Short mmCIF file of N, CA and C in Angstrom, two decimals:
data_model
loop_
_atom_site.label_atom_id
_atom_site.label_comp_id
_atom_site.label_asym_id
_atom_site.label_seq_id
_atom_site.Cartn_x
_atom_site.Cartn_y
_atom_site.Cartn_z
N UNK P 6 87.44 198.14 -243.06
CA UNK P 6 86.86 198.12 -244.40
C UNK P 6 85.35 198.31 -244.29
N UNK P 7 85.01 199.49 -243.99
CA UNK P 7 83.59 200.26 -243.86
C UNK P 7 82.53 198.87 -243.21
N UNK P 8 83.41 198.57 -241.93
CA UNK P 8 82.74 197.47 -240.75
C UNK P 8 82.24 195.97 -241.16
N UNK P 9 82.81 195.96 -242.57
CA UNK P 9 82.62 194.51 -242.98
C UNK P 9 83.80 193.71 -242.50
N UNK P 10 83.02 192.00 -242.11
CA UNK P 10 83.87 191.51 -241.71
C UNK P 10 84.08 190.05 -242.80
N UNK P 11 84.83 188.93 -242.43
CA UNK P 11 84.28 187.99 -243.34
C UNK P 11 82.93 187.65 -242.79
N UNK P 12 82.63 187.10 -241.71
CA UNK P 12 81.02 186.86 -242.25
C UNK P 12 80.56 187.41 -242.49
N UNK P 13 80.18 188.76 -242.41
CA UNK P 13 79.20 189.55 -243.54
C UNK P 13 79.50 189.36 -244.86
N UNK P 14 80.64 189.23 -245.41
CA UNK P 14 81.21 189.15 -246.94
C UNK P 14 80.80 187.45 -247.20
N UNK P 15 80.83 186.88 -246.53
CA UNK P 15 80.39 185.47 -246.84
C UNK P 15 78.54 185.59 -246.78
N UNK P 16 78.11 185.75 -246.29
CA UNK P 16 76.54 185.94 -246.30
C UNK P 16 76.07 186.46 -247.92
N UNK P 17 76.94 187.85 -247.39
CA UNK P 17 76.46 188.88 -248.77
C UNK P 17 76.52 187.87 -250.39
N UNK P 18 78.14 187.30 -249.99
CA UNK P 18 78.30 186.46 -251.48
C UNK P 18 77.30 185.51 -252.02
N UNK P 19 76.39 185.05 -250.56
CA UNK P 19 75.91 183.93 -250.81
C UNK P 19 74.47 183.99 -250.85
N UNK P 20 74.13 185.28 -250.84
CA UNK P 20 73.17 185.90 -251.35
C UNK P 20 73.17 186.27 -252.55
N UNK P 21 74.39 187.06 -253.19
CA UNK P 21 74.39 187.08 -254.29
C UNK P 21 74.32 186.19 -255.58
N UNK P 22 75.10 184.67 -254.70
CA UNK P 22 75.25 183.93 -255.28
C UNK P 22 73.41 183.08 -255.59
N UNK P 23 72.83 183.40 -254.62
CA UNK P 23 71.39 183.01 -254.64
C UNK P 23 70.62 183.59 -255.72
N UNK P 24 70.82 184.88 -255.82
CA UNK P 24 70.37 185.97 -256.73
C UNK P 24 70.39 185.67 -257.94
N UNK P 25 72.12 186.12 -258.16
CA UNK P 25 72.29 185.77 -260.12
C UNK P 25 73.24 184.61 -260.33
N UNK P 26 73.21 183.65 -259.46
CA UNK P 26 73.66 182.43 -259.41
C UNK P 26 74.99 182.26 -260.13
N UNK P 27 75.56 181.02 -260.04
CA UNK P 27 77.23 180.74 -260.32
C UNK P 27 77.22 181.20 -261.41
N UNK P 28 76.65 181.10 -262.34
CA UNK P 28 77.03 181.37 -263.63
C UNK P 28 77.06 182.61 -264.49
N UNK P 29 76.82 183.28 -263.73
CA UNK P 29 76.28 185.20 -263.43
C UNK P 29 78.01 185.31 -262.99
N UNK P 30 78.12 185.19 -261.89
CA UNK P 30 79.18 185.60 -261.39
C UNK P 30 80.38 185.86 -261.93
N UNK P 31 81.37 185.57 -262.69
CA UNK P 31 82.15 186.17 -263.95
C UNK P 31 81.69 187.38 -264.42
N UNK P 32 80.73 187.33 -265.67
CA UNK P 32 80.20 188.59 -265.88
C UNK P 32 80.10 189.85 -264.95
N UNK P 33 79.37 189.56 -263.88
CA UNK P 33 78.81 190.52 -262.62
C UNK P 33 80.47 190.76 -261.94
N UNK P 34 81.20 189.68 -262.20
CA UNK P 34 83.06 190.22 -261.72
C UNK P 34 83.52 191.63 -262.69
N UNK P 35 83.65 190.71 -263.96
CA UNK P 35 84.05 191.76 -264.64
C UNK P 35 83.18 193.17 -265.06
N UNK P 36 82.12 193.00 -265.05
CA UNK P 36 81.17 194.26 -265.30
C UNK P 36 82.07 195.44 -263.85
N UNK P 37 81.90 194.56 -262.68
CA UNK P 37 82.04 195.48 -261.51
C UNK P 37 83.71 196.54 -261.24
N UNK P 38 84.44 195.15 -261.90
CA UNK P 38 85.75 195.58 -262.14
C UNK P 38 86.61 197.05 -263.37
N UNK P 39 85.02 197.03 -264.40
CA UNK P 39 85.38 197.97 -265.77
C UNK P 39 84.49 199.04 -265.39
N UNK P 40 83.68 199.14 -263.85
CA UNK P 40 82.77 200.13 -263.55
C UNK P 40 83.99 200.98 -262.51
N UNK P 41 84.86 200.38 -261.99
CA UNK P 41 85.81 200.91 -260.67
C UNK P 41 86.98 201.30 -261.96
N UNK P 42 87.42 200.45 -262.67
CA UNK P 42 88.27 201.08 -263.69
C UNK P 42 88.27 202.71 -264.28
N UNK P 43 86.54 202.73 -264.63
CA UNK P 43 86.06 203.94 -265.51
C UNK P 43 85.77 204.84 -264.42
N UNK P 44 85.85 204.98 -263.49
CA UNK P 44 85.55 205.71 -261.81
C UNK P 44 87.13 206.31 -261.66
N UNK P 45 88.22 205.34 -261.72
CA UNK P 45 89.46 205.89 -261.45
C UNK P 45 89.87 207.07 -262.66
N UNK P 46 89.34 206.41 -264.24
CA UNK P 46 89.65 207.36 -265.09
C UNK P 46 89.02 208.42 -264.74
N UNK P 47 87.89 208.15 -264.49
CA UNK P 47 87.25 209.58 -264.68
C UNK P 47 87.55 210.84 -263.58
N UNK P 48 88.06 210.41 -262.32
CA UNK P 48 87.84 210.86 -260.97
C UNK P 48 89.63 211.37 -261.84
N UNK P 49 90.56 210.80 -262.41
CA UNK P 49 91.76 211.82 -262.62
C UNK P 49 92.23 212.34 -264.06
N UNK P 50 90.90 212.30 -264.41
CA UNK P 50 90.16 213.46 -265.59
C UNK P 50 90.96 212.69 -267.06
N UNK P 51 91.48 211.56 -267.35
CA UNK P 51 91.57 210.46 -268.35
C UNK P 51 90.76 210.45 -269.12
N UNK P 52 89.58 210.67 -269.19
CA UNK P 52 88.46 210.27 -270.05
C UNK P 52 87.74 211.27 -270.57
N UNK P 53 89.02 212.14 -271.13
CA UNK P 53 88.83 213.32 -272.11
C UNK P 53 88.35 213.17 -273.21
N UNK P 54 87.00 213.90 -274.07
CA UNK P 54 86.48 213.22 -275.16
C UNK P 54 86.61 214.55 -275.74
N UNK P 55 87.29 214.44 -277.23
CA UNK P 55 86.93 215.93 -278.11
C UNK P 55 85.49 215.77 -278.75
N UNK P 56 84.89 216.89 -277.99
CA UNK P 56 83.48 216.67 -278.35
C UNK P 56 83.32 217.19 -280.64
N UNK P 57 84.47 218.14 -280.64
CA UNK P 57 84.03 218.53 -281.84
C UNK P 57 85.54 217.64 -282.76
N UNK P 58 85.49 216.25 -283.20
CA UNK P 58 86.18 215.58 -283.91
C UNK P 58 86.58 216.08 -285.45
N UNK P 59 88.02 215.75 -285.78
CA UNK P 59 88.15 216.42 -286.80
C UNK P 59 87.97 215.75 -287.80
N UNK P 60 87.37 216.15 -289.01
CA UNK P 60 86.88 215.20 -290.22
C UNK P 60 88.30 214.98 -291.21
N UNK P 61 88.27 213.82 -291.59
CA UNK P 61 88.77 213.37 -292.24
C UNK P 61 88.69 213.44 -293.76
N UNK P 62 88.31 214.27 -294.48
CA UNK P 62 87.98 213.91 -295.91
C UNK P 62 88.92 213.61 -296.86
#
């Protein structure tokens, strides 16, 4: 896993955790989790937008 081991992943966390502290961490989960989500859509072309929308009148 690109040469990480647990102690590096334990350091890193606990740096992070130093950073934007416990209460960050949720948010900074889910932010990271809807950034890899929108990466998968996009990388298998899901996130098709009709640029010219049709009006409704």
């Amino acid at each position: 896993m690109f040469g990480f081991g647990i102690p590096e992943l334990l350091i890193i966390g606990a740096i992070v955790m130093l950073i934007f502290g416990v209460g960050k961490l949720p948010e900074i989960g889910s932010s990271f989790g809807k950034a890899i989500d929108n990466f998968r859509k996009a990388a298998d072309g899901k996130d098709m937008v009709e640029i010219n929308p049709k009006n409704d009148v």
